[in-house]
Amino acid sequence: LHYNQTLNEAKDQPKFQDKVSFENNILHWTLLNETGQPIIKADVKAKIIRPIQDGYDFNVVLADKGNGVYEAVLDLPFKGLWEVRLSSEWNNKTYKTTHQIIQK
C-alpha cells in the first residue's frame, strides 16, 4: 500500500555503513557514516518480529556502547528465525534497515 513512500524513504536515507550480528543473545549494530567514522549518540531502536507466529513481536532500545556500536540483550522465547527492523535517528537523519537473525 505504501510502496512508493517506502521507495522514496529508502532513496532519502543517509549513506551509512552498517553491520549487524547476533551472538550470545546480544544484538549488535555497528553504524558508520559514508567516510567510515562512527555514528555516536544516535537514538537506536529495533522491532523484533517472529515472522511465522503472531503475538511475539516486541520493541527494544539499543544502548550506545561507543565507537558506533549499539547493543541490546534479546530474550527470544523461541529458537529459529527472527526479523529485526532497525532504526537510528542521528543528526536529523533517519537510517533504517532490516536483517534476519537466528536463535539457536
Short mmCIF file of C-alpha atoms in Angstrom, two decimals:
data_model
loop_
_atom_site.label_atom_id
_atom_site.label_comp_id
_atom_site.label_asym_id
_atom_site.label_seq_id
_atom_site.Cartn_x
_atom_site.Cartn_y
_atom_site.Cartn_z
CA LEU A 1 0.00 0.00 0.00
CA HIS A 2 2.84 2.38 0.74
CA TYR A 3 5.27 1.10 -1.90
CA ASN A 4 6.16 4.50 -3.43
CA GLN A 5 6.55 6.08 0.00
CA THR A 6 8.87 3.24 1.05
CA LEU A 7 10.98 3.69 -2.10
CA ASN A 8 11.27 7.43 -1.53
CA GLU A 9 12.29 6.94 2.10
CA ALA A 10 14.99 4.48 1.01
CA LYS A 11 16.37 6.99 -1.52
CA ASP A 12 16.45 9.74 1.13
CA GLN A 13 18.44 7.70 3.68
CA PRO A 14 21.97 8.77 4.50
CA LYS A 15 24.77 6.61 3.08
CA PHE A 16 25.60 4.85 6.35
CA GLN A 17 27.68 1.69 6.57
CA ASP A 18 26.34 -0.87 8.99
CA LYS A 19 26.99 -4.34 10.32
CA VAL A 20 24.51 -6.44 12.30
CA SER A 21 25.38 -9.51 14.36
CA PHE A 22 23.63 -11.63 16.96
CA GLU A 23 25.72 -13.67 19.40
CA ASN A 24 25.05 -14.96 22.91
CA ASN A 25 21.60 -13.30 22.89
CA ILE A 26 23.14 -9.88 22.20
CA LEU A 27 22.11 -7.90 19.13
CA HIS A 28 24.99 -5.72 17.89
CA TRP A 29 24.58 -2.95 15.31
CA THR A 30 27.64 -1.03 14.20
CA LEU A 31 26.93 2.26 12.40
CA LEU A 32 29.46 4.27 10.41
CA ASN A 33 28.96 7.31 8.19
CA GLU A 34 29.88 7.34 4.49
CA THR A 35 33.56 8.05 5.31
CA GLY A 36 33.80 5.26 7.90
CA GLN A 37 33.53 7.44 11.02
CA PRO A 38 31.43 6.03 13.90
CA ILE A 39 27.90 7.32 14.38
CA ILE A 40 27.78 8.25 18.06
CA LYS A 41 24.94 9.28 20.34
CA ALA A 42 22.22 8.09 17.96
CA ASP A 43 18.73 7.11 19.08
CA VAL A 44 18.63 3.44 18.06
CA LYS A 45 15.63 1.13 18.25
CA ALA A 46 14.66 -2.26 16.91
CA LYS A 47 11.40 -4.05 16.31
CA ILE A 48 11.86 -7.79 16.74
CA ILE A 49 9.39 -9.85 14.72
CA ARG A 50 8.56 -13.55 14.74
CA PRO A 51 7.64 -13.99 11.05
CA ILE A 52 5.99 -17.39 11.42
CA GLN A 53 3.96 -16.79 14.56
CA ASP A 54 1.83 -13.86 15.68
CA GLY A 55 1.87 -12.43 19.18
CA TYR A 56 5.61 -12.43 19.94
CA ASP A 57 6.78 -9.16 18.33
CA PHE A 58 8.40 -6.59 20.62
CA ASN A 59 10.46 -3.39 20.58
CA VAL A 60 13.86 -2.72 22.17
CA VAL A 61 16.17 0.27 22.53
CA LEU A 62 19.81 -0.40 21.73
CA ALA A 63 22.36 1.08 24.14
CA ASP A 64 25.24 3.17 22.82
CA LYS A 65 28.42 1.22 23.64
CA GLY A 66 30.70 3.77 22.00
CA ASN A 67 32.62 3.87 18.73
CA GLY A 68 29.42 3.43 16.69
CA VAL A 69 28.37 0.17 18.38
CA TYR A 70 24.83 -0.26 19.73
CA GLU A 71 23.62 -3.31 21.64
CA ALA A 72 20.57 -4.90 23.22
CA VAL A 73 20.10 -8.19 25.03
CA LEU A 74 17.28 -10.13 23.38
CA ASP A 75 15.30 -12.66 25.37
CA LEU A 76 13.80 -14.54 22.43
CA PRO A 77 11.15 -17.04 23.56
CA PHE A 78 11.69 -19.46 20.64
CA LYS A 79 14.55 -20.84 18.59
CA GLY A 80 14.61 -20.17 14.89
CA LEU A 81 14.31 -17.24 12.52
CA TRP A 82 13.50 -13.69 13.67
CA GLU A 83 13.33 -10.44 11.71
CA VAL A 84 14.99 -7.32 13.12
CA ARG A 85 13.83 -3.91 11.85
CA LEU A 86 16.47 -1.43 12.96
CA SER A 87 16.06 2.33 13.03
CA SER A 88 18.51 5.08 14.00
CA GLU A 89 17.95 8.80 14.39
CA TRP A 90 21.12 10.88 14.30
CA ASN A 91 21.88 14.48 13.39
CA ASN A 92 18.36 14.97 11.97
CA LYS A 93 18.82 11.92 9.75
CA THR A 94 16.99 8.59 9.85
CA TYR A 95 18.51 5.30 8.76
CA LYS A 96 16.52 2.06 8.64
CA THR A 97 17.42 -1.47 7.70
CA THR A 98 16.06 -4.97 8.15
CA HIS A 99 18.04 -8.11 8.98
CA GLN A 100 17.29 -11.66 9.93
CA ILE A 101 18.77 -13.38 12.96
CA ILE A 102 18.61 -16.97 14.15
CA GLN A 103 18.15 -18.02 17.78
CA LYS A 104 19.92 -21.36 18.23
#
